[in-house]
Amino acid sequence: MNDVSNLRLSEILTHLGEDREHYFHAVSPPVIQTSNFVFPNLPAFREAFSDELEHHVYTRGNNPTVAILRKKLAALEGTEDAFVFSSGAGAVAAAVISNVKAGDHIVCQQSPYSWTTALLTKFLPRFGVEHTFVDGTDIRNIKAAIKPNTRVLYLESPNTMTFECQDLAACATLARQHGLVTIIDNSYCSPLYQNPAAFGIDIVVHSGTKYLNGHSDVVVGVLCASKAMVKKIFESELMTLGGILGPHDAALVIRGLRTLPLRLQRSDESAKWLIEKLESHPKVERIWYPFHHRFPQLELAKRQMRGCGGLFSVQFKTDTMEKMEAFVHRLERFLMAVSWGGHESLIIPTIGFYNVPGRATNPPIPWTFARFYIGLEDPAWLWEDLEQAMEAL
Ligand SMILES: *Cc1c(COP(=O)(O)O)cnc(C)c1O
């Protein structure tokens, strides 16, 4: 596997892209908080407009602080270039929209991230782009869904609730045979635990809001691809839709990246420790986690991923919704909130999506199910909380 070695990782996170001689040899890069850049003369003016992605013209196109972050992210994913957006949803939308036109078709792994689903089912149909969702755990389903007008194969492996995986090498090979652009949402693994470009995937997107920034204080999207693909997206979706990341947020993400390996390792180890504890608890029915011995795609997950991080799901053994609600309310150290990848441990109980005012249907996932994210706290302190709360089940 063409993964980033630990030595290379240190180089990327500590030095790459940081031209300190250009800013007083400061250790931390400055936040170049400017909208526009000055030209000393007409030749420089003309030169700059020959390539707005490379030169300094206007911060929507290129900003030196943002550029440092882009270099680090491309290196982490092993792609030629990267772009950052004002959200993960913005990165997903730019990746997809840039590769379709009216009359085209997209094959997508079933039940991706909620707003990716909305992009495919609500937004793109207005512009004449159709889609088919497939169970991507079997490559034959993907193959069967490809039509003459299919242009994009969209993957999310693993997803962030039940963790189904797609065989990335097989998907890339199949897509190449049919001339499709492959896109993957790699947020679950982060670049540390999976590098889809090494398997031949064309565009790797992330919600950098999660592990990459890692402190629950910035919403950011990442898109990693070849220079040609990034330039194509830059000249169209990025510059026209304008969903850029500002320099101040970019500096925060650079700061977050410094500790990415430490944070991910801590979440990964703590999650494993808690899973082992939960496994033998009488109120636990089943655990969902890609490296769990009962995970149906364990072999595939181990083949293409180097780790899992802090996300896992649990199905509890209990007989009434009241008991499940009492369990959720007794938790004091897990915060009930969306998102994940920050310093704080979280729970999303499926029961919270049952009987929601204004929603016609309940989710397909049982109300005994909850998704956990393990942050940076002491796992023993988290276990105390889980143990006392499970008494309510
Ligand atoms: C959070 C998330 C997104 C959306 O990213 P934002 O930064 O919130 O816009 C996309 N995909 C996955 C898997 C996510 O978890």
GROMACS .gro file of C-alpha atoms and ligand atoms in nm:
model
  408
    1MET     CA    1   0.000   0.000   0.000
    2ASN     CA    2   0.136   0.339  -0.101
    3ASP     CA    3   0.090   0.497   0.241
    4VAL     CA    4   0.264   0.799   0.383
    5SER     CA    5   0.555   0.679   0.598
    6ASN     CA    6   0.587   0.817   0.948
    7LEU     CA    7   0.900   1.009   0.853
    8ARG     CA    8   0.725   1.167   0.556
    9LEU     CA    9   0.426   1.242   0.779
   10SER     CA   10   0.643   1.440   1.021
   11GLU     CA   11   0.792   1.634   0.731
   12ILE     CA   12   0.447   1.714   0.586
   13LEU     CA   13   0.289   1.823   0.912
   14THR     CA   14   0.584   2.023   1.044
   15HIS     CA   15   0.749   2.175   0.736
   16LEU     CA   16   0.593   2.117   0.396
   17GLY     CA   17   0.469   2.434   0.226
   18GLU     CA   18   0.604   2.663   0.499
   19ASP     CA   19   0.846   2.913   0.341
   20ARG     CA   20   0.950   3.074   0.668
   21GLU     CA   21   1.209   3.303   0.509
   22HIS     CA   22   0.916   3.489   0.351
   23TYR     CA   23   0.767   3.581   0.686
   24PHE     CA   24   1.040   3.677   0.934
   25HIS     CA   25   1.133   3.310   1.003
   26ALA     CA   26   0.821   3.281   1.216
   27VAL     CA   27   0.755   2.922   1.322
   28SER     CA   28   0.380   2.949   1.266
   29PRO     CA   29   0.260   3.081   0.932
   30PRO     CA   30   0.091   3.422   0.932
   31VAL     CA   31  -0.276   3.462   0.855
   32ILE     CA   32  -0.260   3.662   0.533
   33GLN     CA   33  -0.594   3.830   0.597
   34THR     CA   34  -0.638   4.013   0.269
   35SER     CA   35  -0.894   4.002  -0.009
   36ASN     CA   36  -0.667   4.129  -0.288
   37PHE     CA   37  -0.301   4.164  -0.387
   38VAL     CA   38  -0.113   4.458  -0.539
   39PHE     CA   39   0.072   4.456  -0.874
   40PRO     CA   40   0.389   4.667  -0.900
   41ASN     CA   41   0.359   4.714  -1.279
   42LEU     CA   42   0.170   4.605  -1.589
   43PRO     CA   43   0.391   4.308  -1.681
   44ALA     CA   44   0.329   4.163  -1.331
   45PHE     CA   45  -0.044   4.235  -1.372
   46ARG     CA   46  -0.054   4.051  -1.705
   47GLU     CA   47   0.153   3.762  -1.571
   48ALA     CA   48  -0.079   3.716  -1.272
   49PHE     CA   49  -0.390   3.693  -1.487
   50SER     CA   50  -0.234   3.413  -1.691
   51ASP     CA   51  -0.300   3.177  -1.399
   52GLU     CA   52  -0.508   3.288  -1.101
   53LEU     CA   53  -0.457   2.956  -0.927
   54GLU     CA   54  -0.079   3.005  -0.910
   55HIS     CA   55  -0.040   3.382  -0.875
   56HIS     CA   56  -0.170   3.620  -0.610
   57VAL     CA   57  -0.464   3.815  -0.748
   58TYR     CA   58  -0.762   3.771  -0.520
   59THR     CA   59  -0.826   3.549  -0.216
   60ARG     CA   60  -1.120   3.367  -0.375
   61GLY     CA   61  -0.864   3.214  -0.610
   62ASN     CA   62  -0.538   3.192  -0.413
   63ASN     CA   63  -0.422   3.298  -0.069
   64PRO     CA   64  -0.076   3.217   0.076
   65THR     CA   65  -0.208   3.084   0.409
   66VAL     CA   66  -0.464   2.865   0.233
   67ALA     CA   67  -0.193   2.749  -0.011
   68ILE     CA   68   0.017   2.607   0.276
   69LEU     CA   69  -0.280   2.398   0.385
   70ARG     CA   70  -0.348   2.279   0.029
   71LYS     CA   71   0.011   2.154  -0.011
   72LYS     CA   72  -0.004   1.956   0.313
   73LEU     CA   73  -0.340   1.797   0.226
   74ALA     CA   74  -0.231   1.692  -0.123
   75ALA     CA   75   0.083   1.533   0.023
   76LEU     CA   76  -0.120   1.351   0.291
   77GLU     CA   77  -0.346   1.192   0.027
   78GLY     CA   78  -0.065   1.136  -0.222
   79THR     CA   79  -0.230   1.343  -0.496
   80GLU     CA   80  -0.077   1.617  -0.712
   81ASP     CA   81  -0.296   1.896  -0.577
   82ALA     CA   82  -0.576   1.976  -0.334
   83PHE     CA   83  -0.834   2.245  -0.279
   84VAL     CA   84  -1.016   2.351   0.035
   85PHE     CA   85  -1.379   2.459   0.060
   86SER     CA   86  -1.595   2.629   0.319
   87SER     CA   87  -1.748   2.288   0.409
   88GLY     CA   88  -1.724   1.919   0.334
   89ALA     CA   89  -2.061   1.944   0.160
   90GLY     CA   90  -1.911   2.215  -0.065
   91ALA     CA   91  -1.620   1.985  -0.158
   92VAL     CA   92  -1.856   1.694  -0.233
   93ALA     CA   93  -2.081   1.916  -0.447
   94ALA     CA   94  -1.787   2.062  -0.644
   95ALA     CA   95  -1.641   1.715  -0.707
   96VAL     CA   96  -1.970   1.576  -0.837
   97ILE     CA   97  -2.103   1.878  -1.029
   98SER     CA   98  -1.774   1.934  -1.211
   99ASN     CA   99  -1.799   1.590  -1.371
  100VAL     CA  100  -2.160   1.582  -1.493
  101LYS     CA  101  -2.386   1.768  -1.735
  102ALA     CA  102  -2.757   1.743  -1.822
  103GLY     CA  103  -2.845   1.393  -1.939
  104ASP     CA  104  -2.571   1.220  -1.736
  105HIS     CA  105  -2.610   0.949  -1.474
  106ILE     CA  106  -2.429   0.881  -1.145
  107VAL     CA  107  -2.388   0.545  -0.971
  108CYS     CA  108  -2.363   0.595  -0.596
  109GLN     CA  109  -2.304   0.371  -0.295
  110GLN     CA  110  -2.636   0.352  -0.108
  111SER     CA  111  -2.710   0.584   0.186
  112PRO     CA  112  -2.409   0.816   0.173
  113TYR     CA  113  -2.384   1.123   0.400
  114SER     CA  114  -2.726   1.293   0.425
  115TRP     CA  115  -2.644   1.607   0.223
  116THR     CA  116  -2.470   1.399  -0.044
  117THR     CA  117  -2.801   1.213  -0.073
  118ALA     CA  118  -2.979   1.547  -0.106
  119LEU     CA  119  -2.736   1.660  -0.378
  120LEU     CA  120  -2.818   1.349  -0.584
  121THR     CA  121  -3.191   1.321  -0.511
  122LYS     CA  122  -3.303   1.686  -0.487
  123PHE     CA  123  -3.047   1.921  -0.639
  124LEU     CA  124  -2.902   1.747  -0.947
  125PRO     CA  125  -3.236   1.617  -1.088
  126ARG     CA  126  -3.334   1.985  -1.140
  127PHE     CA  127  -3.045   2.004  -1.389
  128GLY     CA  128  -3.124   1.674  -1.564
  129VAL     CA  129  -2.869   1.454  -1.386
  130GLU     CA  130  -3.000   1.117  -1.264
  131HIS     CA  131  -2.857   0.861  -1.024
  132THR     CA  132  -2.885   0.502  -0.904
  133PHE     CA  133  -2.806   0.397  -0.548
  134VAL     CA  134  -2.656   0.049  -0.515
  135ASP     CA  135  -2.541  -0.183  -0.240
  136GLY     CA  136  -2.171  -0.129  -0.304
  137THR     CA  137  -2.056  -0.412  -0.078
  138ASP     CA  138  -2.078  -0.626  -0.396
  139ILE     CA  139  -1.897  -0.494  -0.705
  140ARG     CA  140  -2.148  -0.681  -0.926
  141ASN     CA  141  -2.422  -0.440  -0.812
  142ILE     CA  142  -2.211  -0.143  -0.917
  143LYS     CA  143  -2.135  -0.302  -1.254
  144ALA     CA  144  -2.503  -0.380  -1.316
  145ALA     CA  145  -2.605  -0.017  -1.247
  146ILE     CA  146  -2.370   0.137  -1.507
  147LYS     CA  147  -2.559   0.277  -1.808
  148PRO     CA  148  -2.435   0.428  -2.136
  149ASN     CA  149  -2.478   0.778  -1.988
  150THR     CA  150  -2.307   0.702  -1.653
  151ARG     CA  151  -2.021   0.945  -1.589
  152VAL     CA  152  -1.946   0.923  -1.215
  153LEU     CA  153  -1.903   0.645  -0.960
  154TYR     CA  154  -1.947   0.792  -0.611
  155LEU     CA  155  -1.815   0.599  -0.309
  156GLU     CA  156  -1.816   0.646   0.067
  157SER     CA  157  -1.604   0.378   0.228
  158PRO     CA  158  -1.663   0.320   0.510
  159ASN     CA  159  -1.975   0.525   0.578
  160THR     CA  160  -2.005   0.680   0.921
  161MET     CA  161  -2.302   0.497   1.072
  162THR     CA  162  -2.287   0.127   0.974
  163PHE     CA  163  -1.945   0.133   0.799
  164GLU     CA  164  -2.015  -0.060   0.476
  165CYS     CA  165  -1.707  -0.064   0.252
  166GLN     CA  166  -1.648  -0.078  -0.122
  167ASP     CA  167  -1.353  -0.257  -0.280
  168LEU     CA  168  -1.158   0.050  -0.395
  169ALA     CA  169  -0.917  -0.126  -0.634
  170ALA     CA  170  -1.202  -0.318  -0.801
  171CYS     CA  171  -1.413   0.001  -0.828
  172ALA     CA  172  -1.125   0.194  -0.986
  173THR     CA  173  -1.063  -0.083  -1.241
  174LEU     CA  174  -1.432  -0.110  -1.329
  175ALA     CA  175  -1.467   0.268  -1.359
  176ARG     CA  176  -1.167   0.292  -1.589
  177GLN     CA  177  -1.317   0.028  -1.820
  178HIS     CA  178  -1.632   0.240  -1.851
  179GLY     CA  179  -1.468   0.584  -1.860
  180LEU     CA  180  -1.618   0.695  -1.527
  181VAL     CA  181  -1.471   0.945  -1.284
  182THR     CA  182  -1.443   0.795  -0.935
  183ILE     CA  183  -1.505   1.008  -0.627
  184ILE     CA  184  -1.477   0.893  -0.267
  185ASP     CA  185  -1.573   1.054   0.061
  186ASN     CA  186  -1.275   0.947   0.275
  187SER     CA  187  -1.376   1.136   0.592
  188TYR     CA  188  -1.409   0.823   0.807
  189CYS     CA  189  -1.048   0.712   0.762
  190SER     CA  190  -0.877   1.048   0.715
  191PRO     CA  191  -0.563   1.037   0.497
  192LEU     CA  192  -0.379   0.854   0.777
  193TYR     CA  193  -0.583   0.534   0.762
  194GLN     CA  194  -0.672   0.511   0.391
  195ASN     CA  195  -0.535   0.666   0.071
  196PRO     CA  196  -0.788   0.594  -0.205
  197ALA     CA  197  -0.573   0.756  -0.478
  198ALA     CA  198  -0.323   0.472  -0.426
  199PHE     CA  199  -0.600   0.234  -0.539
  200GLY     CA  200  -0.672   0.444  -0.849
  201ILE     CA  201  -0.961   0.660  -0.722
  202ASP     CA  202  -0.966   0.997  -0.905
  203ILE     CA  203  -1.104   1.244  -0.649
  204VAL     CA  204  -1.077   1.212  -0.270
  205VAL     CA  205  -1.300   1.442  -0.063
  206HIS     CA  206  -1.309   1.499   0.311
  207SER     CA  207  -1.516   1.678   0.565
  208GLY     CA  208  -1.209   1.841   0.721
  209THR     CA  209  -1.446   1.951   0.996
  210LYS     CA  210  -1.390   1.605   1.146
  211TYR     CA  211  -1.038   1.465   1.209
  212LEU     CA  212  -0.834   1.705   0.994
  213ASN     CA  213  -0.921   2.018   1.192
  214GLY     CA  214  -1.010   1.806   1.492
  215HIS     CA  215  -1.110   2.071   1.746
  216SER     CA  216  -1.480   2.117   1.665
  217ASP     CA  217  -1.433   2.482   1.576
  218VAL     CA  218  -1.404   2.501   1.195
  219VAL     CA  219  -1.629   2.374   0.914
  220VAL     CA  220  -1.404   2.288   0.618
  221GLY     CA  221  -1.403   2.068   0.307
  222VAL     CA  222  -1.109   1.912   0.122
  223LEU     CA  223  -1.077   1.788  -0.236
  224CYS     CA  224  -0.763   1.601  -0.346
  225ALA     CA  225  -0.697   1.506  -0.709
  226SER     CA  226  -0.461   1.543  -1.006
  227LYS     CA  227  -0.341   1.890  -1.105
  228ALA     CA  228  -0.560   1.878  -1.416
  229MET     CA  229  -0.875   1.785  -1.218
  230VAL     CA  230  -0.811   2.051  -0.950
  231LYS     CA  231  -0.753   2.315  -1.221
  232LYS     CA  232  -1.075   2.215  -1.398
  233ILE     CA  233  -1.273   2.243  -1.073
  234PHE     CA  234  -1.097   2.567  -0.979
  235GLU     CA  235  -1.182   2.739  -1.307
  236SER     CA  236  -1.546   2.637  -1.289
  237GLU     CA  237  -1.712   2.529  -0.962
  238LEU     CA  238  -1.467   2.688  -0.722
  239MET     CA  239  -1.449   3.032  -0.884
  240THR     CA  240  -1.816   3.048  -0.987
  241LEU     CA  241  -1.982   2.903  -0.676
  242GLY     CA  242  -1.712   3.062  -0.460
  243GLY     CA  243  -1.732   2.831  -0.157
  244ILE     CA  244  -1.377   2.901  -0.041
  245LEU     CA  245  -1.212   2.865   0.299
  246GLY     CA  246  -1.090   3.194   0.445
  247PRO     CA  247  -0.727   3.239   0.556
  248HIS     CA  248  -0.810   3.251   0.927
  249ASP     CA  249  -0.989   2.917   0.917
  250ALA     CA  250  -0.706   2.775   0.704
  251ALA     CA  251  -0.457   2.871   0.977
  252LEU     CA  252  -0.672   2.693   1.236
  253VAL     CA  253  -0.679   2.378   1.021
  254ILE     CA  254  -0.299   2.392   0.979
  255ARG     CA  255  -0.274   2.407   1.359
  256GLY     CA  256  -0.513   2.112   1.387
  257LEU     CA  257  -0.307   1.906   1.144
  258ARG     CA  258   0.006   1.933   1.364
  259THR     CA  259  -0.147   1.685   1.609
  260LEU     CA  260  -0.350   1.471   1.364
  261PRO     CA  261  -0.147   1.149   1.415
  262LEU     CA  262  -0.155   1.183   1.795
  263ARG     CA  263  -0.528   1.255   1.806
  264LEU     CA  264  -0.623   0.979   1.569
  265GLN     CA  265  -0.409   0.725   1.751
  266ARG     CA  266  -0.567   0.823   2.084
  267SER     CA  267  -0.923   0.797   1.946
  268ASP     CA  268  -0.841   0.466   1.778
  269GLU     CA  269  -0.691   0.310   2.091
  270SER     CA  270  -0.962   0.438   2.322
  271ALA     CA  271  -1.238   0.315   2.089
  272LYS     CA  272  -1.080  -0.032   2.078
  273TRP     CA  273  -1.052  -0.037   2.458
  274LEU     CA  274  -1.416   0.062   2.504
  275ILE     CA  275  -1.538  -0.185   2.241
  276GLU     CA  276  -1.369  -0.465   2.434
  277LYS     CA  277  -1.545  -0.355   2.752
  278LEU     CA  278  -1.882  -0.322   2.577
  279GLU     CA  279  -1.847  -0.660   2.408
  280SER     CA  280  -1.884  -0.853   2.731
  281HIS     CA  281  -2.163  -0.636   2.874
  282PRO     CA  282  -2.503  -0.813   2.902
  283LYS     CA  283  -2.692  -0.510   2.761
  284VAL     CA  284  -2.496  -0.506   2.435
  285GLU     CA  285  -2.648  -0.696   2.143
  286ARG     CA  286  -2.399  -0.613   1.870
  287ILE     CA  287  -2.111  -0.381   1.782
  288TRP     CA  288  -2.048  -0.226   1.439
  289TYR     CA  289  -1.684  -0.143   1.370
  290PRO     CA  290  -1.483  -0.223   1.054
  291PHE     CA  291  -1.204  -0.407   1.239
  292HIS     CA  292  -1.445  -0.602   1.464
  293HIS     CA  293  -1.422  -0.982   1.430
  294ARG     CA  294  -1.795  -0.998   1.341
  295PHE     CA  295  -1.781  -0.721   1.078
  296PRO     CA  296  -1.897  -0.883   0.749
  297GLN     CA  297  -1.627  -0.707   0.543
  298LEU     CA  298  -1.341  -0.742   0.791
  299GLU     CA  299  -1.102  -0.888   0.534
  300LEU     CA  300  -1.165  -0.606   0.282
  301ALA     CA  301  -1.143  -0.340   0.554
  302LYS     CA  302  -0.804  -0.474   0.671
  303ARG     CA  303  -0.682  -0.486   0.311
  304GLN     CA  304  -0.747  -0.121   0.229
  305MET     CA  305  -0.748   0.054   0.570
  306ARG     CA  306  -0.470   0.099   0.826
  307GLY     CA  307  -0.699   0.183   1.117
  308CYS     CA  308  -1.050   0.283   1.218
  309GLY     CA  309  -1.032   0.585   1.449
  310GLY     CA  310  -1.294   0.671   1.707
  311LEU     CA  311  -1.629   0.587   1.544
  312PHE     CA  312  -1.834   0.276   1.618
  313SER     CA  313  -2.199   0.185   1.665
  314VAL     CA  314  -2.374  -0.029   1.923
  315GLN     CA  315  -2.707  -0.207   1.924
  316PHE     CA  316  -2.829  -0.238   2.281
  317LYS     CA  317  -3.045  -0.510   2.435
  318THR     CA  318  -3.352  -0.348   2.580
  319ASP     CA  319  -3.729  -0.384   2.546
  320THR     CA  320  -3.885  -0.039   2.565
  321MET     CA  321  -3.819   0.300   2.407
  322GLU     CA  322  -3.850   0.452   2.756
  323LYS     CA  323  -3.548   0.253   2.877
  324MET     CA  324  -3.343   0.354   2.574
  325GLU     CA  325  -3.437   0.719   2.633
  326ALA     CA  326  -3.342   0.687   3.001
  327PHE     CA  327  -3.001   0.546   2.899
  328VAL     CA  328  -2.938   0.843   2.671
  329HIS     CA  329  -3.043   1.092   2.937
  330ARG     CA  330  -2.824   0.931   3.204
  331LEU     CA  331  -2.506   0.981   2.999
  332GLU     CA  332  -2.316   1.280   3.134
  333ARG     CA  333  -1.972   1.258   2.977
  334PHE     CA  334  -2.083   1.180   2.621
  335LEU     CA  335  -2.234   1.483   2.452
  336MET     CA  336  -2.539   1.430   2.234
  337ALA     CA  337  -2.443   1.605   1.911
  338VAL     CA  338  -2.387   1.554   1.539
  339SER     CA  339  -2.041   1.560   1.382
  340TRP     CA  340  -1.734   1.380   1.519
  341GLY     CA  341  -1.353   1.388   1.493
  342GLY     CA  342  -1.303   1.654   1.761
  343HIS     CA  343  -1.164   1.635   2.114
  344GLU     CA  344  -1.501   1.546   2.270
  345SER     CA  345  -1.681   1.212   2.285
  346LEU     CA  346  -2.027   1.207   2.132
  347ILE     CA  347  -2.339   0.998   2.090
  348ILE     CA  348  -2.605   1.002   1.819
  349PRO     CA  349  -2.888   0.773   1.934
  350THR     CA  350  -3.113   0.656   1.648
  351ILE     CA  351  -3.410   0.697   1.883
  352GLY     CA  352  -3.363   1.074   1.836
  353PHE     CA  353  -3.477   1.034   1.474
  354TYR     CA  354  -3.798   0.853   1.578
  355ASN     CA  355  -4.122   1.053   1.606
  356VAL     CA  356  -3.956   1.375   1.484
  357PRO     CA  357  -4.222   1.645   1.433
  358GLY     CA  358  -4.275   1.708   1.061
  359ARG     CA  359  -4.102   1.386   0.950
  360ALA     CA  360  -4.338   1.135   0.791
  361THR     CA  361  -4.132   0.821   0.851
  362ASN     CA  362  -3.902   0.674   1.113
  363PRO     CA  363  -3.551   0.563   1.010
  364PRO     CA  364  -3.477   0.208   0.886
  365ILE     CA  365  -3.221   0.163   1.167
  366PRO     CA  366  -3.371   0.028   1.497
  367TRP     CA  367  -3.413   0.263   1.795
  368THR     CA  368  -3.186   0.040   2.004
  369PHE     CA  369  -2.890   0.160   1.793
  370ALA     CA  370  -2.646   0.442   1.877
  371ARG     CA  371  -2.338   0.580   1.699
  372PHE     CA  372  -2.050   0.672   1.931
  373TYR     CA  373  -1.747   0.888   1.866
  374ILE     CA  374  -1.459   0.855   2.111
  375GLY     CA  375  -1.257   1.173   2.157
  376LEU     CA  376  -0.944   1.245   2.356
  377GLU     CA  377  -1.069   1.191   2.711
  378ASP     CA  378  -0.950   0.910   2.939
  379PRO     CA  379  -1.135   0.599   2.819
  380ALA     CA  380  -1.178   0.473   3.178
  381TRP     CA  381  -1.362   0.796   3.262
  382LEU     CA  382  -1.589   0.741   2.961
  383TRP     CA  383  -1.647   0.377   3.059
  384GLU     CA  384  -1.767   0.483   3.407
  385ASP     CA  385  -2.030   0.694   3.236
  386LEU     CA  386  -2.142   0.421   2.995
  387GLU     CA  387  -2.160   0.164   3.271
  388GLN     CA  388  -2.382   0.371   3.499
  389ALA     CA  389  -2.606   0.476   3.208
  390MET     CA  390  -2.651   0.114   3.086
  391GLU     CA  391  -2.815   0.032   3.420
  392ALA     CA  392  -3.122   0.207   3.276
  393LEU     CA  393  -3.153  -0.041   2.986
  394LIG     C1  394  -1.972   1.573   0.813
  394LIG     C2  395  -1.964   1.494   0.688
  394LIG     C3  396  -1.979   1.553   0.562
  394LIG     C4  397  -2.014   1.699   0.544
  394LIG     O1  398  -1.908   1.780   0.581
  394LIG     P1  399  -1.931   1.930   0.638
  394LIG     O2  400  -1.792   1.973   0.666
  394LIG     O3  401  -2.018   1.917   0.757
  394LIG     O4  402  -1.998   2.007   0.529
  394LIG     C5  403  -1.962   1.475   0.449
  394LIG     N1  404  -1.935   1.343   0.460
  394LIG     C6  405  -1.921   1.283   0.579
  394LIG     C7  406  -1.891   1.137   0.585
  394LIG     C8  407  -1.935   1.355   0.697
  394LIG     O5  408  -1.923   1.294   0.816
   0.00000   0.00000   0.00000
